mmCIF file of C-alpha atoms and ligand atoms in Angstrom:
data_model
loop_
_atom_site.group_PDB
_atom_site.id
_atom_site.type_symbol
_atom_site.label_atom_id
_atom_site.label_comp_id
_atom_site.label_asym_id
_atom_site.label_seq_id
_atom_site.Cartn_x
_atom_site.Cartn_y
_atom_site.Cartn_z
ATOM 1 C CA MET A 1 8.763 1.086 7.803
ATOM 2 C CA LEU A 2 5.084 0.881 7.132
ATOM 3 C CA ASN A 3 2.983 2.080 10.170
ATOM 4 C CA VAL A 4 -0.746 1.543 10.034
ATOM 5 C CA GLN A 5 -2.517 2.980 13.101
ATOM 6 C CA SER A 6 -6.205 2.592 14.099
ATOM 7 C CA LEU A 7 -7.404 2.251 10.325
ATOM 8 C CA SER A 8 -11.186 1.966 9.886
ATOM 9 C CA LYS A 9 -13.095 1.953 6.713
ATOM 10 C CA VAL A 10 -16.883 2.308 6.518
ATOM 11 C CA TYR A 11 -18.947 1.731 3.205
ATOM 12 C CA GLY A 12 -22.264 3.247 3.880
ATOM 13 C CA LYS A 13 -23.486 1.577 7.163
ATOM 14 C CA LYS A 14 -21.032 -1.429 6.795
ATOM 15 C CA GLN A 15 -17.855 -1.431 8.867
ATOM 16 C CA ILE A 16 -15.303 -3.392 6.796
ATOM 17 C CA LEU A 17 -11.919 -2.503 8.764
ATOM 18 C CA ASN A 18 -12.255 -1.853 12.432
ATOM 19 C CA SER A 19 -9.408 0.021 14.003
ATOM 20 C CA VAL A 20 -6.654 -2.061 12.291
ATOM 21 C CA THR A 21 -3.162 -1.405 13.708
ATOM 22 C CA PHE A 22 0.090 -3.160 12.512
ATOM 23 C CA THR A 23 3.566 -2.380 11.191
ATOM 24 C CA ALA A 24 5.751 -3.678 8.600
ATOM 25 C CA LYS A 25 9.500 -3.687 8.429
ATOM 26 C CA PRO A 26 11.980 -3.716 5.350
ATOM 27 C CA GLY A 27 12.449 -7.470 4.356
ATOM 28 C CA GLU A 28 9.015 -8.519 5.648
ATOM 29 C CA ILE A 29 6.530 -10.462 3.877
ATOM 30 C CA ILE A 30 3.165 -10.106 5.529
ATOM 31 C CA GLY A 31 0.295 -12.476 4.476
ATOM 32 C CA LEU A 32 -3.368 -11.341 4.544
ATOM 33 C CA VAL A 33 -5.992 -13.860 4.849
ATOM 34 C CA GLY A 34 -9.895 -13.741 5.553
ATOM 35 C CA GLU A 35 -13.062 -14.905 3.908
ATOM 36 C CA ASN A 36 -14.643 -13.340 0.860
ATOM 37 C CA GLY A 37 -15.564 -9.903 1.460
ATOM 38 C CA ALA A 38 -13.433 -9.610 4.752
ATOM 39 C CA GLY A 39 -11.807 -6.412 3.525
ATOM 40 C CA LYS A 40 -8.314 -7.639 2.264
ATOM 41 C CA SER A 41 -8.576 -5.843 -1.174
ATOM 42 C CA THR A 42 -9.906 -2.759 0.699
ATOM 43 C CA MET A 43 -7.011 -2.728 2.996
ATOM 44 C CA LEU A 44 -4.490 -3.049 0.006
ATOM 45 C CA GLN A 45 -6.340 -0.274 -1.868
ATOM 46 C CA ILE A 46 -5.960 2.161 1.179
ATOM 47 C CA LEU A 47 -2.317 1.232 1.529
ATOM 48 C CA ALA A 48 -1.961 1.764 -2.338
ATOM 49 C CA THR A 49 -3.347 5.300 -1.861
ATOM 50 C CA LEU A 50 -6.203 4.465 -4.017
ATOM 51 C CA SER A 51 -9.027 4.565 -1.563
ATOM 52 C CA GLN A 52 -9.297 6.802 1.521
ATOM 53 C CA PRO A 53 -9.580 5.288 5.134
ATOM 54 C CA THR A 54 -12.579 6.471 7.081
ATOM 55 C CA SER A 55 -10.228 7.273 10.031
ATOM 56 C CA GLY A 56 -6.896 6.161 11.171
ATOM 57 C CA SER A 57 -3.242 7.153 9.816
ATOM 58 C CA ILE A 58 -0.716 5.457 7.618
ATOM 59 C CA SER A 59 2.858 6.420 7.164
ATOM 60 C CA LEU A 60 5.594 4.847 4.983
ATOM 61 C CA TYR A 61 9.180 5.679 6.105
ATOM 62 C CA ASN A 62 7.651 8.391 8.263
ATOM 63 C CA GLU A 63 5.881 10.026 5.477
ATOM 64 C CA ALA A 64 2.158 10.522 6.372
ATOM 65 C CA TYR A 65 -0.172 9.340 3.702
ATOM 66 C CA HIS A 66 -2.430 12.309 3.861
ATOM 67 C CA LYS A 67 0.401 14.814 3.266
ATOM 68 C CA ASN A 68 2.107 13.853 -0.006
ATOM 69 C CA LYS A 69 0.329 11.048 -2.047
ATOM 70 C CA LYS A 70 2.227 11.773 -5.304
ATOM 71 C CA GLN A 71 5.708 11.179 -3.624
ATOM 72 C CA LEU A 72 4.531 8.136 -1.707
ATOM 73 C CA ARG A 73 3.130 6.564 -4.847
ATOM 74 C CA LYS A 74 6.785 6.200 -6.118
ATOM 75 C CA LYS A 75 7.488 3.976 -3.240
ATOM 76 C CA ILE A 76 4.592 1.629 -3.781
ATOM 77 C CA GLY A 77 3.783 -1.115 -6.229
ATOM 78 C CA PHE A 78 0.326 -2.506 -6.365
ATOM 79 C CA VAL A 79 -1.097 -5.578 -8.276
ATOM 80 C CA ALA A 80 -4.687 -5.463 -8.115
ATOM 81 C CA GLN A 81 -6.988 -8.516 -8.617
ATOM 82 C CA ASP A 82 -8.062 -7.253 -11.820
ATOM 83 C CA ILE A 83 -5.688 -7.483 -14.719
ATOM 84 C CA ALA A 84 -4.940 -4.092 -16.388
ATOM 85 C CA LEU A 85 -2.974 -4.417 -19.580
ATOM 86 C CA TRP A 86 -3.140 -3.205 -23.215
ATOM 87 C CA GLU A 87 -4.579 -6.304 -24.951
ATOM 88 C CA GLU A 88 -3.567 -5.236 -28.439
ATOM 89 C CA PHE A 89 0.101 -4.422 -27.477
ATOM 90 C CA THR A 90 2.755 -6.811 -27.138
ATOM 91 C CA VAL A 91 4.475 -7.806 -23.878
ATOM 92 C CA LYS A 92 7.395 -5.579 -24.837
ATOM 93 C CA GLU A 93 5.083 -2.660 -25.726
ATOM 94 C CA ASN A 94 3.042 -2.911 -22.367
ATOM 95 C CA MET A 95 6.589 -2.992 -20.403
ATOM 96 C CA VAL A 96 7.813 0.081 -22.508
ATOM 97 C CA PHE A 97 4.385 1.895 -22.045
ATOM 98 C CA PHE A 98 4.380 1.472 -18.239
ATOM 99 C CA GLU A 99 8.039 2.302 -18.114
ATOM 100 C CA LYS A 100 7.117 5.615 -19.579
ATOM 101 C CA LEU A 101 4.610 6.110 -16.880
ATOM 102 C CA SER A 102 7.062 5.167 -14.037
ATOM 103 C CA TRP A 103 9.571 7.115 -12.337
ATOM 104 C CA LYS A 104 12.574 5.050 -13.206
ATOM 105 C CA ASN A 105 14.389 4.754 -16.498
ATOM 106 C CA LYS A 106 14.830 1.207 -17.718
ATOM 107 C CA SER A 107 16.483 -0.260 -20.666
ATOM 108 C CA LYS A 108 14.574 -2.713 -22.872
ATOM 109 C CA GLY A 109 17.093 -5.271 -21.665
ATOM 110 C CA GLU A 110 16.077 -4.612 -17.988
ATOM 111 C CA LEU A 111 12.398 -4.619 -18.714
ATOM 112 C CA ARG A 112 12.822 -7.986 -20.574
ATOM 113 C CA GLN A 113 14.927 -9.306 -17.665
ATOM 114 C CA LEU A 114 11.910 -8.463 -15.176
ATOM 115 C CA CYS A 115 9.523 -10.599 -17.435
ATOM 116 C CA ARG A 116 12.114 -13.349 -17.344
ATOM 117 C CA ASP A 117 12.233 -13.090 -13.629
ATOM 118 C CA MET A 118 8.529 -13.639 -13.735
ATOM 119 C CA LYS A 119 8.901 -16.715 -16.024
ATOM 120 C CA LEU A 120 7.332 -14.868 -18.925
ATOM 121 C CA GLU A 121 9.044 -15.465 -22.230
ATOM 122 C CA LYS A 122 6.495 -13.935 -24.452
ATOM 123 C CA TRP A 123 8.150 -10.685 -25.301
ATOM 124 C CA ASP A 124 7.028 -10.139 -28.659
ATOM 125 C CA GLU A 125 3.533 -11.732 -28.430
ATOM 126 C CA ALA A 126 0.240 -9.683 -28.153
ATOM 127 C CA VAL A 127 -1.231 -9.576 -24.632
ATOM 128 C CA LYS A 128 -4.583 -10.948 -26.143
ATOM 129 C CA THR A 129 -2.939 -14.060 -27.024
ATOM 130 C CA LEU A 130 -1.496 -14.871 -23.623
ATOM 131 C CA SER A 131 -3.056 -17.119 -20.938
ATOM 132 C CA GLY A 132 -4.590 -15.658 -17.944
ATOM 133 C CA GLY A 133 -1.595 -16.935 -15.833
ATOM 134 C CA MET A 134 0.928 -15.246 -18.248
ATOM 135 C CA LYS A 135 -1.145 -11.868 -17.968
ATOM 136 C CA ARG A 136 -0.787 -12.067 -14.261
ATOM 137 C CA LYS A 137 2.996 -12.561 -14.725
ATOM 138 C CA LEU A 138 3.086 -9.523 -16.891
ATOM 139 C CA ASN A 139 1.012 -7.394 -14.367
ATOM 140 C CA LEU A 140 3.612 -8.509 -11.574
ATOM 141 C CA ALA A 141 6.510 -7.628 -13.686
ATOM 142 C CA ILE A 142 4.950 -4.108 -14.455
ATOM 143 C CA SER A 143 4.337 -3.564 -10.727
ATOM 144 C CA LEU A 144 8.091 -3.955 -10.243
ATOM 145 C CA ILE A 145 9.434 -1.569 -12.887
ATOM 146 C CA HIS A 146 9.709 1.576 -10.430
ATOM 147 C CA GLU A 147 11.463 -0.468 -7.943
ATOM 148 C CA PRO A 148 8.928 -0.002 -5.067
ATOM 149 C CA MET A 149 9.777 -0.234 -1.438
ATOM 150 C CA LEU A 150 6.318 -1.448 -0.397
ATOM 151 C CA LEU A 151 4.736 -4.116 -2.726
ATOM 152 C CA LEU A 152 1.122 -4.769 -2.400
ATOM 153 C CA LEU A 153 -0.031 -8.009 -4.009
ATOM 154 C CA ASP A 154 -3.781 -8.877 -4.340
ATOM 155 C CA GLU A 155 -4.224 -12.556 -5.174
ATOM 156 C CA PRO A 156 -1.211 -12.123 -7.695
ATOM 157 C CA THR A 157 -0.722 -15.891 -8.597
ATOM 158 C CA VAL A 158 -4.371 -16.821 -9.401
ATOM 159 C CA GLY A 159 -4.247 -19.151 -12.388
ATOM 160 C CA ILE A 160 -0.413 -19.166 -12.385
ATOM 161 C CA ASP A 161 0.952 -22.777 -12.750
ATOM 162 C CA LEU A 162 2.505 -24.418 -9.678
ATOM 163 C CA LYS A 163 6.177 -24.349 -10.971
ATOM 164 C CA SER A 164 5.920 -20.599 -11.891
ATOM 165 C CA ARG A 165 4.212 -19.839 -8.517
ATOM 166 C CA LYS A 166 7.169 -21.417 -6.702
ATOM 167 C CA GLU A 167 9.708 -19.411 -8.852
ATOM 168 C CA ILE A 168 7.815 -16.355 -8.453
ATOM 169 C CA GLY A 169 7.626 -16.911 -4.654
ATOM 170 C CA SER A 170 11.484 -17.412 -4.552
ATOM 171 C CA TYR A 171 11.949 -14.163 -6.516
ATOM 172 C CA LEU A 172 9.546 -12.295 -4.225
ATOM 173 C CA TYR A 173 11.359 -13.665 -1.248
ATOM 174 C CA GLU A 174 14.588 -12.613 -2.643
ATOM 175 C CA LEU A 175 13.228 -9.187 -2.964
ATOM 176 C CA ALA A 176 12.380 -8.928 0.516
ATOM 177 C CA LYS A 177 15.229 -10.453 2.159
ATOM 178 C CA ASN A 178 18.176 -9.174 -0.215
ATOM 179 C CA HIS A 179 16.796 -5.803 -1.221
ATOM 180 C CA GLY A 180 14.756 -4.852 1.974
ATOM 181 C CA LYS A 181 11.260 -4.672 0.182
ATOM 182 C CA MET A 182 8.245 -4.978 2.339
ATOM 183 C CA ILE A 183 5.454 -7.100 0.654
ATOM 184 C CA ILE A 184 1.886 -7.552 1.695
ATOM 185 C CA TYR A 185 0.305 -10.547 -0.019
ATOM 186 C CA THR A 186 -3.385 -11.734 -0.089
ATOM 187 C CA SER A 187 -4.147 -15.359 -1.180
ATOM 188 C CA HIS A 188 -6.768 -17.835 -0.578
ATOM 189 C CA ASP A 189 -3.940 -20.519 -0.934
ATOM 190 C CA MET A 190 -2.870 -21.118 2.613
ATOM 191 C CA ASP A 191 0.073 -23.439 1.558
ATOM 192 C CA GLU A 192 1.399 -20.603 -0.571
ATOM 193 C CA ILE A 193 0.936 -18.000 1.924
ATOM 194 C CA ASN A 194 2.478 -20.120 4.808
ATOM 195 C CA SER A 195 5.650 -20.692 2.746
ATOM 196 C CA LEU A 196 6.068 -17.311 1.713
ATOM 197 C CA CYS A 197 5.018 -15.103 4.696
ATOM 198 C CA GLU A 198 6.590 -14.943 8.267
ATOM 199 C CA ARG A 199 3.632 -13.189 9.640
ATOM 200 C CA ILE A 200 -0.041 -13.747 8.559
ATOM 201 C CA TYR A 201 -2.936 -11.465 9.642
ATOM 202 C CA CYS A 202 -6.426 -12.403 9.361
ATOM 203 C CA ILE A 203 -8.866 -9.774 8.486
ATOM 204 C CA GLY A 204 -12.301 -10.251 10.248
ATOM 205 C CA ASN A 205 -12.399 -11.961 13.627
ATOM 206 C CA ASP A 206 -13.420 -15.393 12.084
ATOM 207 C CA PRO A 207 -12.728 -18.424 14.436
ATOM 208 C CA PHE A 208 -12.259 -20.580 11.311
ATOM 209 C CA TYR A 209 -9.107 -18.833 10.301
ATOM 210 C CA HIS A 210 -8.061 -18.590 13.775
ATOM 211 C CA GLN A 211 -7.886 -22.282 13.862
ATOM 212 C CA VAL A 212 -6.473 -22.610 10.280
ATOM 213 C CA LEU A 213 -3.470 -20.362 11.371
ATOM 214 C CA GLN A 214 -2.954 -22.532 14.579
ATOM 215 C CA ASP A 215 -3.025 -25.648 12.418
ATOM 216 C CA TYR A 216 -0.340 -23.986 10.219
ATOM 217 C CA GLY A 217 1.687 -23.382 13.352
ATOM 218 C CA LYS A 218 1.071 -19.585 12.974
ATOM 219 C CA GLU A 219 0.369 -17.320 15.781
ATOM 220 C CA PRO A 220 -3.166 -16.088 14.959
ATOM 221 C CA ILE A 221 -3.055 -12.354 14.510
ATOM 222 C CA MET A 222 -6.621 -11.111 13.916
ATOM 223 C CA LEU A 223 -7.066 -7.627 12.680
HETATM 224 N N1 ATP B 1 -16.803 0.706 -3.451
HETATM 225 C C1 ATP B 1 -17.551 -0.032 -2.566
HETATM 226 N N2 ATP B 1 -18.680 0.485 -2.121
HETATM 227 C C2 ATP B 1 -19.219 -0.376 -1.244
HETATM 228 N N3 ATP B 1 -18.862 -1.480 -0.752
HETATM 229 C C3 ATP B 1 -17.745 -2.092 -1.066
HETATM 230 C C4 ATP B 1 -16.957 -1.378 -2.042
HETATM 231 N N4 ATP B 1 -15.903 -2.040 -2.226
HETATM 232 C C5 ATP B 1 -15.959 -3.038 -1.386
HETATM 233 N N5 ATP B 1 -17.063 -3.130 -0.876
HETATM 234 C C6 ATP B 1 -17.543 -4.053 0.060
HETATM 235 O O1 ATP B 1 -16.396 -4.217 1.205
HETATM 236 C C7 ATP B 1 -16.439 -5.507 1.637
HETATM 237 C C8 ATP B 1 -14.944 -5.865 1.528
HETATM 238 O O2 ATP B 1 -14.482 -6.125 0.261
HETATM 239 P P1 ATP B 1 -13.139 -6.695 -0.160
HETATM 240 O O3 ATP B 1 -13.087 -6.599 -1.803
HETATM 241 O O4 ATP B 1 -12.271 -5.585 0.373
HETATM 242 O O5 ATP B 1 -12.986 -7.944 0.360
HETATM 243 P P2 ATP B 1 -11.983 -9.150 0.136
HETATM 244 O O6 ATP B 1 -11.505 -9.650 1.397
HETATM 245 O O7 ATP B 1 -10.758 -8.704 -0.679
HETATM 246 O O8 ATP B 1 -12.730 -10.182 -0.528
HETATM 247 P P3 ATP B 1 -12.158 -11.363 -1.776
HETATM 248 O O9 ATP B 1 -11.625 -12.496 -0.865
HETATM 249 O O10 ATP B 1 -13.499 -11.877 -2.158
HETATM 250 O O11 ATP B 1 -11.360 -10.767 -2.724
HETATM 251 C C9 ATP B 1 -17.238 -6.385 0.825
HETATM 252 O O12 ATP B 1 -18.516 -6.506 1.698
HETATM 253 C C10 ATP B 1 -17.620 -5.480 -0.319
HETATM 254 O O13 ATP B 1 -18.941 -5.841 -0.908
#
């Protein structure tokens, strides 16, 4: 269970998140939408323990964020908007490198299967030769190596082709439903977010998104 209570973030004089409260349960996929600059990435960075909230509290499975970040990080997977890979290394070398940094031992076969699950078949090819979408798939595969309970995905499918998006969507759905993962997902693609997420939160109290969510038959939850 993820419990976010009265979370606020201020940059200088600018209030980005204003007393945000929500919970997520195992098996849930939550969508985060909002206009550019609304604070979606800021929220995910805080949930990933990479940024400090100005006020408020967060706990994951009853562990408070301010107490033991190191332990908490083992339970969290984060795919940031920016791709972070070793360009000169092959897909395999990247997977092996990040496996060494993770807290789980994985065989090469398991690492390769993770790439296959993300529809990435370029095991022995250098990352610099991959397309943007393929690099995103590799980023996603890396985020899953340590089997996180909470998966935070910041626009993870930008540039990924439609067929792979659907397949990755099904894979994430299965991770949530059959393995009890909590997934928080940001995207500007409403169709994608609508098909994947049972609950959609909108950051920033923008009437446009209120209407969009209603048009999609979703209860507008404004954070
Ligand atoms: N380190 C920082 N210092 C100051 N302001 C920041 C910092 N990081 C983000 N911001 C500001 O916080 C606001 C929210 O940014 P954020 O990246 O969270 O928005 P977003 O909803 O993810 O946008 P997008 O849809 O464009 O990705 C923006 O106004 C941004 O300029």
